[in-house]
CSV table of C-alpha atoms and ligand atoms in Angstrom, one decimal:
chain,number,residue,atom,x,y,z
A,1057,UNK,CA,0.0,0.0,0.0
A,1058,UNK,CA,1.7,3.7,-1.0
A,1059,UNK,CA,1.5,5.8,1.8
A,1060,UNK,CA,2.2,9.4,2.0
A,1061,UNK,CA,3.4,10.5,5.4
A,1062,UNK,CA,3.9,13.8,6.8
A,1063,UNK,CA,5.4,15.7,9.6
A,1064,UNK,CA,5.7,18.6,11.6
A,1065,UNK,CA,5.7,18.2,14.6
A,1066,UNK,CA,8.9,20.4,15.6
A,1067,UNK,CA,11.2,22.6,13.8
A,1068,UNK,CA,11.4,19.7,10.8
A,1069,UNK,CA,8.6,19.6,8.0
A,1070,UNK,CA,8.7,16.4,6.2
A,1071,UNK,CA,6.8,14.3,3.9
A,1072,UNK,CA,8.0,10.5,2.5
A,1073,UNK,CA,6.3,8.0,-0.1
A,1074,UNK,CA,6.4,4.5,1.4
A,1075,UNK,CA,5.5,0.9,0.1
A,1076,UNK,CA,5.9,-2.3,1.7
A,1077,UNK,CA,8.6,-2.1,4.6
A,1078,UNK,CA,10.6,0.4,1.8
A,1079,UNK,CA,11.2,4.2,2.2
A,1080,UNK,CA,11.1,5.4,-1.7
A,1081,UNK,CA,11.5,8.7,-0.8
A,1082,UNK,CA,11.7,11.0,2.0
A,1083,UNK,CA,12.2,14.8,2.1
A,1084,UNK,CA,13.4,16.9,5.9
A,1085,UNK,CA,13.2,20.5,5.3
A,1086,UNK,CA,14.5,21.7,8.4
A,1087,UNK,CA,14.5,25.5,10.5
A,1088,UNK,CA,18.3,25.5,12.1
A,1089,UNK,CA,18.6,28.6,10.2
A,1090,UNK,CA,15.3,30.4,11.5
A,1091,UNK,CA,16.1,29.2,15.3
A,1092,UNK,CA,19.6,29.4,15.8
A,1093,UNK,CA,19.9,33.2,16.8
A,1094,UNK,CA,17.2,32.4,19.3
A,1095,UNK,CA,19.0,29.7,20.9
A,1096,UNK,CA,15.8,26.9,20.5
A,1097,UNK,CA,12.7,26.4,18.5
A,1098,UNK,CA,10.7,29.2,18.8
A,1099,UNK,CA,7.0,27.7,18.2
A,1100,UNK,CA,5.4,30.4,16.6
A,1101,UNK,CA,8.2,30.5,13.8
A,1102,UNK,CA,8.3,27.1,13.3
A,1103,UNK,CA,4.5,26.8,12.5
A,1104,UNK,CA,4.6,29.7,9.9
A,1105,UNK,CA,7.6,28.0,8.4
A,1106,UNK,CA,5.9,24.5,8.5
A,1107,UNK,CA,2.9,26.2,7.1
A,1108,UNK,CA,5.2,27.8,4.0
A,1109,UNK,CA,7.2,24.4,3.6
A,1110,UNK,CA,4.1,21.2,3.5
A,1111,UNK,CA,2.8,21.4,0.4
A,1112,UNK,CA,6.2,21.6,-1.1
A,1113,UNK,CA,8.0,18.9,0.9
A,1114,UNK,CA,4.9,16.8,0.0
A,1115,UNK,CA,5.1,17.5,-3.7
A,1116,UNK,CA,9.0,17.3,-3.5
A,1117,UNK,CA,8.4,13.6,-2.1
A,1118,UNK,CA,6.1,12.5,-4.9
A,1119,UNK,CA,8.3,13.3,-7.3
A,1120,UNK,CA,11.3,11.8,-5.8
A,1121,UNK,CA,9.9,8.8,-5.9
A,1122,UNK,CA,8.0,9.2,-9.1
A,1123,UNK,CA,4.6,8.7,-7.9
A,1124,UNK,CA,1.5,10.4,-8.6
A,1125,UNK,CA,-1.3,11.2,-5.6
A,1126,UNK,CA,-3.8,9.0,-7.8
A,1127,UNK,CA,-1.8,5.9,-7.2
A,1128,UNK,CA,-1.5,7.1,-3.0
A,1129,UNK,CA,-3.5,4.9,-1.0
A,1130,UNK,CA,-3.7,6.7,2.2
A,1131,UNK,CA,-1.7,9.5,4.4
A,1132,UNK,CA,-0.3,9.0,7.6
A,1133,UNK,CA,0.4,12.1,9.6
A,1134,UNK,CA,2.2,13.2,12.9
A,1135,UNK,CA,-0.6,13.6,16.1
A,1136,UNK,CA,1.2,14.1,18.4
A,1137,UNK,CA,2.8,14.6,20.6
A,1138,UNK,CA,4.5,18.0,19.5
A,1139,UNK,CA,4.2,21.5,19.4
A,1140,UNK,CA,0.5,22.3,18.8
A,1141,UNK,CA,1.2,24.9,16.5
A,1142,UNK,CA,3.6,22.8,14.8
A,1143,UNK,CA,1.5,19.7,15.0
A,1144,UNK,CA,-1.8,21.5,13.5
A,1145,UNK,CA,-0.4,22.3,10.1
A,1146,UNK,CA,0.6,19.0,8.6
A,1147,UNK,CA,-2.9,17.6,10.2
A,1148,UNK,CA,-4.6,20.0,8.7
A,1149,UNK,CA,-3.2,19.8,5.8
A,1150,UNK,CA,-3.4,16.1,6.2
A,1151,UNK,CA,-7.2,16.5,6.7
A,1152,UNK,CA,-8.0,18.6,3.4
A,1153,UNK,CA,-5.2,16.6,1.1
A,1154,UNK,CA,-7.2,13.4,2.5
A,1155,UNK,CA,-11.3,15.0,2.1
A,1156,UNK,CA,-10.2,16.5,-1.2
A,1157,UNK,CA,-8.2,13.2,-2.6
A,1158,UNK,CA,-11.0,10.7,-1.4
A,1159,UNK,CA,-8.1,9.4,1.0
A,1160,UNK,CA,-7.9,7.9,4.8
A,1161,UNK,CA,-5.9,9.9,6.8
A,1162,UNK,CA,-4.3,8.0,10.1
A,1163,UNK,CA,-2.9,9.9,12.8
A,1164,UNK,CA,0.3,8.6,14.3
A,1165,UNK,CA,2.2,8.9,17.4
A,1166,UNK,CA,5.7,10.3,17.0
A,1167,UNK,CA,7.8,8.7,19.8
A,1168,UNK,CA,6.1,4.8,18.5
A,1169,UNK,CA,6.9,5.9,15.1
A,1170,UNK,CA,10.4,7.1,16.8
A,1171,UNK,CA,10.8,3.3,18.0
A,1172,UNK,CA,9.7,1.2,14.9
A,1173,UNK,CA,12.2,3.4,12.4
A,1174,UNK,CA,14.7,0.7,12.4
A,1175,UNK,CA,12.0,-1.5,10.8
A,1176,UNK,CA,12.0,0.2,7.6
A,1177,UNK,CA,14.3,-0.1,4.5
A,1178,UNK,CA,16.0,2.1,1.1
A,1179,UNK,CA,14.7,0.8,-2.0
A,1180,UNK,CA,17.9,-1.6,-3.1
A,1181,UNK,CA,18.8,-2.1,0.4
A,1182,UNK,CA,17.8,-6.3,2.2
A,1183,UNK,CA,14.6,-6.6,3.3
A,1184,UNK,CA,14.0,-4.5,6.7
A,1185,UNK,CA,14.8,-6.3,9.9
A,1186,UNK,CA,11.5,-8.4,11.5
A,1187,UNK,CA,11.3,-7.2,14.8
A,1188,UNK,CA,11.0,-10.3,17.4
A,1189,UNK,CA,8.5,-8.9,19.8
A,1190,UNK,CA,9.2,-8.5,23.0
A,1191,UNK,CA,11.7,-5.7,22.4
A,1192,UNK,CA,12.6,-3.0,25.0
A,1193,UNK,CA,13.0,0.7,23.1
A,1194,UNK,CA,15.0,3.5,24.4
A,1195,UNK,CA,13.5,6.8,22.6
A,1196,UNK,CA,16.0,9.7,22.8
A,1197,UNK,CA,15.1,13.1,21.2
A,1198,UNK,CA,14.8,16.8,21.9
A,1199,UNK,CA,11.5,15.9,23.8
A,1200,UNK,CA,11.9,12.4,25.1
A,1201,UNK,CA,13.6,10.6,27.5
A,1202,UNK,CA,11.2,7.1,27.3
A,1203,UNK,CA,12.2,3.3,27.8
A,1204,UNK,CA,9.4,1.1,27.2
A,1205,UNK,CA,7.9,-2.2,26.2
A,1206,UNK,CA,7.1,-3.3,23.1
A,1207,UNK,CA,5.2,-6.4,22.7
A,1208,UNK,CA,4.3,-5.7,19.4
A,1209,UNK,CA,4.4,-3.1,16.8
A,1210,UNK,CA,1.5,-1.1,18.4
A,1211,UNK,CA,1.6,-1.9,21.8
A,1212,UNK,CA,3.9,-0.6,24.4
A,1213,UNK,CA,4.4,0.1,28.2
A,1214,UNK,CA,6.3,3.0,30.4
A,1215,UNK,CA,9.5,1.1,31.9
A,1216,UNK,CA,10.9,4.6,32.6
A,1217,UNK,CA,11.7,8.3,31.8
A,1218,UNK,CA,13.2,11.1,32.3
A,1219,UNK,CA,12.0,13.4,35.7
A,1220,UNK,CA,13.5,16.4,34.1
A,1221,UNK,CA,15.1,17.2,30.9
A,1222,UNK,CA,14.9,14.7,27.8
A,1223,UNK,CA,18.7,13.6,26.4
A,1224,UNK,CA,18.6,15.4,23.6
A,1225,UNK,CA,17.5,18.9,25.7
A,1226,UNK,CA,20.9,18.1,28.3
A,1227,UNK,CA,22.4,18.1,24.8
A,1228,UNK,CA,21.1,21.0,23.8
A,1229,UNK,CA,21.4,23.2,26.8
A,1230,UNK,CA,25.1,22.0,27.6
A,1231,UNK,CA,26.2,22.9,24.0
A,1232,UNK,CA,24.8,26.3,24.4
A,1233,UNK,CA,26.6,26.2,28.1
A,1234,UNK,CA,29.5,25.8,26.1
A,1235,UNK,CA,29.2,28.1,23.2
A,1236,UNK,CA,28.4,25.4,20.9
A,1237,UNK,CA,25.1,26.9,19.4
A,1238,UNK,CA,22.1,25.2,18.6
A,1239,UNK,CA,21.4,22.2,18.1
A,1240,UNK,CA,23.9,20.7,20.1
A,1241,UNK,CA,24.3,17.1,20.4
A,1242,UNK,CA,26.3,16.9,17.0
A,1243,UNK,CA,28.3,20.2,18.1
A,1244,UNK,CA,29.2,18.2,21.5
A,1245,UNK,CA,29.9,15.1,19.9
A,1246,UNK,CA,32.7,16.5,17.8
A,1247,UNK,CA,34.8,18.4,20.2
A,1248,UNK,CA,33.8,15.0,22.4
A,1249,UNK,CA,35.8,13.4,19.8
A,1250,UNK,CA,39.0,15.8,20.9
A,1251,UNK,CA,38.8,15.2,24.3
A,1252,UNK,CA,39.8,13.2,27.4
A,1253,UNK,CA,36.4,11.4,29.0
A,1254,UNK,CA,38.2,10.8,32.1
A,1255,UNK,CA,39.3,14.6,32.2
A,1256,UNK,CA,36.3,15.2,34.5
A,1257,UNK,CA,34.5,12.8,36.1
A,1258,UNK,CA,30.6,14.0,35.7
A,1259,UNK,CA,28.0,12.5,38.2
A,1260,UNK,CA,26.0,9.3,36.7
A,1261,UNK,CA,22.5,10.8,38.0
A,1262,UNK,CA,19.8,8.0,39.0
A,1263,UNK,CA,22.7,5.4,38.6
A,1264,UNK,CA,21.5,2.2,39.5
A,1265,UNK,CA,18.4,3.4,40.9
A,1266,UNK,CA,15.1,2.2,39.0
A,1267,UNK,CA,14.5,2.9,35.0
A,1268,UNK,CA,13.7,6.9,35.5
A,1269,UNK,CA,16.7,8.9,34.1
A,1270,UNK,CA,17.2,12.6,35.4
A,1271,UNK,CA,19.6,14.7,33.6
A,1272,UNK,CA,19.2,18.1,34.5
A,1273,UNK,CA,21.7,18.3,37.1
A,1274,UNK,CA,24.6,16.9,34.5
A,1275,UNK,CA,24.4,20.7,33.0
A,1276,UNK,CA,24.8,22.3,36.2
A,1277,UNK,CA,27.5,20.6,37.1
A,1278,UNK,CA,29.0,21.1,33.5
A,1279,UNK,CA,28.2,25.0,34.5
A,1280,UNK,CA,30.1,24.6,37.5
A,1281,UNK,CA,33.1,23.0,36.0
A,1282,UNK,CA,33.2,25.5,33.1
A,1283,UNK,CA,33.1,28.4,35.7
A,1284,UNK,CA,35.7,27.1,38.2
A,1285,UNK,CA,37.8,26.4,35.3
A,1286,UNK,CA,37.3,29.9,33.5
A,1287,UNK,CA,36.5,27.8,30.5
A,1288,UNK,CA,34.5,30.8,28.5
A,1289,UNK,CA,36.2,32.3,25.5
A,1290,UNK,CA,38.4,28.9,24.7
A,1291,UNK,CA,38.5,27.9,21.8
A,1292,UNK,CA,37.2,24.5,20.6
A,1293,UNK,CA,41.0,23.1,20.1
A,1294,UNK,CA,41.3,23.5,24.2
A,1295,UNK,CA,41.9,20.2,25.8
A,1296,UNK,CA,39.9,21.3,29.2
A,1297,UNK,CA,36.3,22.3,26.8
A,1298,UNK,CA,36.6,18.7,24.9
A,1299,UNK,CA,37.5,17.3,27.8
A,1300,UNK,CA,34.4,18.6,29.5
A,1301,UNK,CA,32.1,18.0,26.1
A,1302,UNK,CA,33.9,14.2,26.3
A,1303,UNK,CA,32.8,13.5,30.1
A,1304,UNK,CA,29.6,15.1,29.4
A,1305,UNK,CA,28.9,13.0,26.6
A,1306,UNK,CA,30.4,9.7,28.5
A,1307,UNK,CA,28.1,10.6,31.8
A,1308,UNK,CA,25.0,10.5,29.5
A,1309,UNK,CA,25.9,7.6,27.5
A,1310,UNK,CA,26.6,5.9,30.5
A,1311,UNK,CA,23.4,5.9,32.3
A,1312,UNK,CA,21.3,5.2,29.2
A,1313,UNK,CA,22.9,2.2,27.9
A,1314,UNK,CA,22.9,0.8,32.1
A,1315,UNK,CA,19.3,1.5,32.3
A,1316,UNK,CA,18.8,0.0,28.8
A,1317,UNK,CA,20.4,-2.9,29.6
A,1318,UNK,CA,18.4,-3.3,33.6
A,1319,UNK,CA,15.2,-3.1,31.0
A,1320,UNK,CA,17.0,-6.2,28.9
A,1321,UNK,CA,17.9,-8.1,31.8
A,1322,UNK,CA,14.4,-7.3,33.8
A,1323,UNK,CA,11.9,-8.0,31.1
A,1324,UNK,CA,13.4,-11.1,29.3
A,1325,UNK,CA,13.2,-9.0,26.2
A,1326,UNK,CA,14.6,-10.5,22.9
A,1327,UNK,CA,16.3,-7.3,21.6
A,1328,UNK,CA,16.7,-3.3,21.9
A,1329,UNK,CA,16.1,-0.8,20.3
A,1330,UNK,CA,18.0,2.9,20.5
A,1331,UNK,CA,16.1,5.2,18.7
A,1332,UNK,CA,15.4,9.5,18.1
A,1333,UNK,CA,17.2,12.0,17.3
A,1334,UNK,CA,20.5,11.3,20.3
A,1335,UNK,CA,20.4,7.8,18.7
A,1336,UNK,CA,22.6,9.3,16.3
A,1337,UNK,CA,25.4,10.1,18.7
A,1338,UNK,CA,28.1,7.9,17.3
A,1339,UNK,CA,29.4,7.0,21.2
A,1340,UNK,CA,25.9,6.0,22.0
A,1341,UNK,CA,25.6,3.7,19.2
A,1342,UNK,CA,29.1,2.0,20.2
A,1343,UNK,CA,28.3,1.6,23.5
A,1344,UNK,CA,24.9,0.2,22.9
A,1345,UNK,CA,26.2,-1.8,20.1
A,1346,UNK,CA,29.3,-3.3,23.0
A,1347,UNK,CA,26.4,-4.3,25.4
A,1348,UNK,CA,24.0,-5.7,23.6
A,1349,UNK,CA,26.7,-8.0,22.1
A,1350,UNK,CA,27.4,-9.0,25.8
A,1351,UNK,CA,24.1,-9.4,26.8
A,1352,UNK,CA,23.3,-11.7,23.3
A,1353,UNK,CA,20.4,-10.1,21.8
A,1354,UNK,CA,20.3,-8.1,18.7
A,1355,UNK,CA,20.4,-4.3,18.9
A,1356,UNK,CA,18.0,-2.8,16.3
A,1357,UNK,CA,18.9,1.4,15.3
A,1358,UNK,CA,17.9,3.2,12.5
A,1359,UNK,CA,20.5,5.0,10.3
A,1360,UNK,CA,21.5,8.0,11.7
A,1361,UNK,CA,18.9,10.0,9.1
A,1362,UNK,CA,16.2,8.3,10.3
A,1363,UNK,CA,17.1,8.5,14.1
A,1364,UNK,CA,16.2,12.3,13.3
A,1365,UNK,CA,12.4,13.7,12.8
A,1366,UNK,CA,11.4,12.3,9.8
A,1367,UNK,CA,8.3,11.0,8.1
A,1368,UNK,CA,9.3,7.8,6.8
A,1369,UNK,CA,8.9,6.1,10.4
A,1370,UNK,CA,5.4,8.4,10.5
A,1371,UNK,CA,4.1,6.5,6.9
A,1372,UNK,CA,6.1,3.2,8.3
A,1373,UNK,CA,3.7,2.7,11.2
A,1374,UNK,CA,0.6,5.1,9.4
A,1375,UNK,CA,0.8,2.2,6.7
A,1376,UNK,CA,0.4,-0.5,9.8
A,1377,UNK,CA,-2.5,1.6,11.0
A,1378,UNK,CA,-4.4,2.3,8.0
A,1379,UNK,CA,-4.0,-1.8,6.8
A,1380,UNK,CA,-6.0,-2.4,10.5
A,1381,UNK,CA,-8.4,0.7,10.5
A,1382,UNK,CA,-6.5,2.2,13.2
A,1383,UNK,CA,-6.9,5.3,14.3
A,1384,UNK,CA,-8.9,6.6,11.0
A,1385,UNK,CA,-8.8,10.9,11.8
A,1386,UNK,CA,-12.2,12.6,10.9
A,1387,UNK,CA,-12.1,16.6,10.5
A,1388,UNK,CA,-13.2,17.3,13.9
A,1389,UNK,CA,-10.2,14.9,15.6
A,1390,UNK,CA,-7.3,17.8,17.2
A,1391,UNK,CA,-3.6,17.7,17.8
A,1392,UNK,CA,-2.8,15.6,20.6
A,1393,UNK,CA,0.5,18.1,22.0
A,1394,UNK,CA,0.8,15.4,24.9
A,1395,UNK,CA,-0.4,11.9,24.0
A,1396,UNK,CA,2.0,9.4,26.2
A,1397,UNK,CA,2.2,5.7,23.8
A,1398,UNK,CA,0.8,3.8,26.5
B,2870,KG4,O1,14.3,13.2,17.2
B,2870,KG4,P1,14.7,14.6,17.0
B,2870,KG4,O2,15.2,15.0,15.7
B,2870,KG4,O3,13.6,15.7,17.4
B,2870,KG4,C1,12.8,15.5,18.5
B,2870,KG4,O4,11.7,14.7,18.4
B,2870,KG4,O5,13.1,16.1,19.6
B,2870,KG4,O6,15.9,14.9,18.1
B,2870,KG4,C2,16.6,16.1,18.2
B,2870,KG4,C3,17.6,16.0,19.3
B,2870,KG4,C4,18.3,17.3,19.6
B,2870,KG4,O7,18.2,17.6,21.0
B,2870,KG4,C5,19.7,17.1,19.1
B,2870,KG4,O8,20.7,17.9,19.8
B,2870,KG4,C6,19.9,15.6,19.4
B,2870,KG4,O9,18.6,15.1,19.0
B,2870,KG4,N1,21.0,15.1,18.6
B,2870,KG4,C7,22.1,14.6,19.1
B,2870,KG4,C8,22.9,14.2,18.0
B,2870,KG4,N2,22.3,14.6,16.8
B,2870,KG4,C9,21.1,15.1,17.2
B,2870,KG4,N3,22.5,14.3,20.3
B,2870,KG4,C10,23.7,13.8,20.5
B,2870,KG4,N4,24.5,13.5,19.6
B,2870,KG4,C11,24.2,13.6,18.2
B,2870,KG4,N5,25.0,13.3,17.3
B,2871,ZN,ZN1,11.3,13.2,17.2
């Protein structure tokens, strides 16, 4: 079934064409430029951007993949959980493209279409990985700190989460700590790349102590360091900055691949996943990769493009939903800003 997905959720507006486990296209018009200066997104410029960029990114995916919306069998559009701003312009446009083209429209959650991405394929590539349900997933984004349960593709539970700021948000606000700009988890994991780990020895927060992860207090203590230090105005060739970027990175990585592998070893689960936009972290990967090996169960994580917003992995589990009548939106169903999996 050809699917048309869409996104926009956050500061990416996306559309992808998608057909049976395979991603034939998939365009990411992104908003760095627009929030950079302002140091994060800035909701009410990324819906008037989102709102100037949908039809485009939409058509742009078509064409890609040499499709025509006659031959689209139904669209598949981010819910939630978002910015509502964000979230209301590619439902909305969703909701027309679908009353206008005689076309179900099936809203999908972001984070569960976070978790399934590795399940997806490049036209050419093997077929897509079968996942063996029960898998644990470790969703790590901007906006999501989440372990859970999957027992199947559309069923999950809360294992854990974060009681403060999401991974990719300690990334974010550390990097700007540190004069990296915005975003910052792939500013931090370059000059990680320079530096010492072991140069500062970062707390592991919540080590050992349930499934919830707290991070909050890692960029404190990266403020305190940076300030006792008299870090500011170094440049990024300094051995003490990397050094802090590297045991930042290493305290982080630390604590999600221990309480990845508690969920492993607590729920008998046959594999992990690592997914969202931190999931591209190179040293997160590697250490997943390392203890998953040990523990014998296959680790399952997308390419680094698709650990990013995108809306393959919305048509990839939108394709799921509209096969089952799942989830069918009519005009009056609303953005769901918060809308936890479970
Ligand atoms: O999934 P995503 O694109 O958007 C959300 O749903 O939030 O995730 C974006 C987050 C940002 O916080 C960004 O800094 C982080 O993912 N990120 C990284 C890396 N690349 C992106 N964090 C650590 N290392 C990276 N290489
Ligand atoms: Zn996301």
């Amino acid at each position: 079934m050809l699917v048309l997905g869409l996104e926009s959720s956050c500061d990416e507006t996306a559309a992808a064409l998608y057909e049976d486990g395979v991603v034939l296209a998939g365009v990411v018009r992104g908003q760095v430029d627009l929030h950079q200066r302002h140091g994060g997104v800035v909701p009410e410029l990324a819906s008037r951007a989102h709102l100037e960029a949908i039809d485009q990114v939409a058509a742009q995916a078509l064409d890609e993949a040499g499709r025509g919306l006659a031959e689209v069998k139904g669209l598949a559009v981010t819910q939630g959980p978002g910015l509502v701003g964000a979230l209301l312009v590619a439902l909305n446009f969703a909701k027309g493209l679908g009353l206008a083209a005689g076309l179900p429209v099936t809203g999908v959650n972001h984070v569960k279409a976070h978790a399934l991405a590795p399940f997806m394929a490049r036209p050419g590539d093997p077929p897509p990985p079968e996942p063996d349900f029960p898998l644990v997933a470790l969703v790590v984004s901007g906006g999501h700190s989440h372990l859970y349960l999957l027992t199947d593709h559309l069923t999950f539970s809360l294992l854990g989460r974060t009681r403060d700021d999401a991974a990719g948000e300690a990334f974010d606000k550390t990097a700007k700590l540190l004069g990296l700009g915005y975003p910052g988890g792939r500013a931090i994991e370059e000059l990680a790349a320079r530096g010492d780990p072991g140069a500062y020895r970062l707390p592991r927060p919540l080590w050992r102590e349930g499934l919830d992860f707290s991070f909050s207090g890692l960029k404190t203590q990266v403020l305190t360091i940076y300030n006792r230090d008299k870090l500011a105005g170094r440049s990024s060739d300094d051995p003490a900055l990397a050094g802090l970027a590297a045991g930042f990175q290493a305290a982080v990585v630390e604590v999600l691949v221990d309480k990845l592998r508690t969920a492993l070893e607590t729920t008998g689960a046959r594999g992990a996943v690592l997914a969202g936009g931190v999931a591209a972290n190179g040293a997160l990967r590697a250490a997943a990769l390392d203890m998953t090996r040990a523990a014998g169960r296959p680790l399952y994580v997308p390419p680094p493009a698709w650990c990013a917003d995108n809306a393959a992995m919305i048509a990839h589990l939108g394709a799921r939903q509209l096969a089952e009548g799942r989830n069918i939106l009519g005009l009056a169903d609303e953005a769901r800003p918060r809308w936890p999996v479970e």
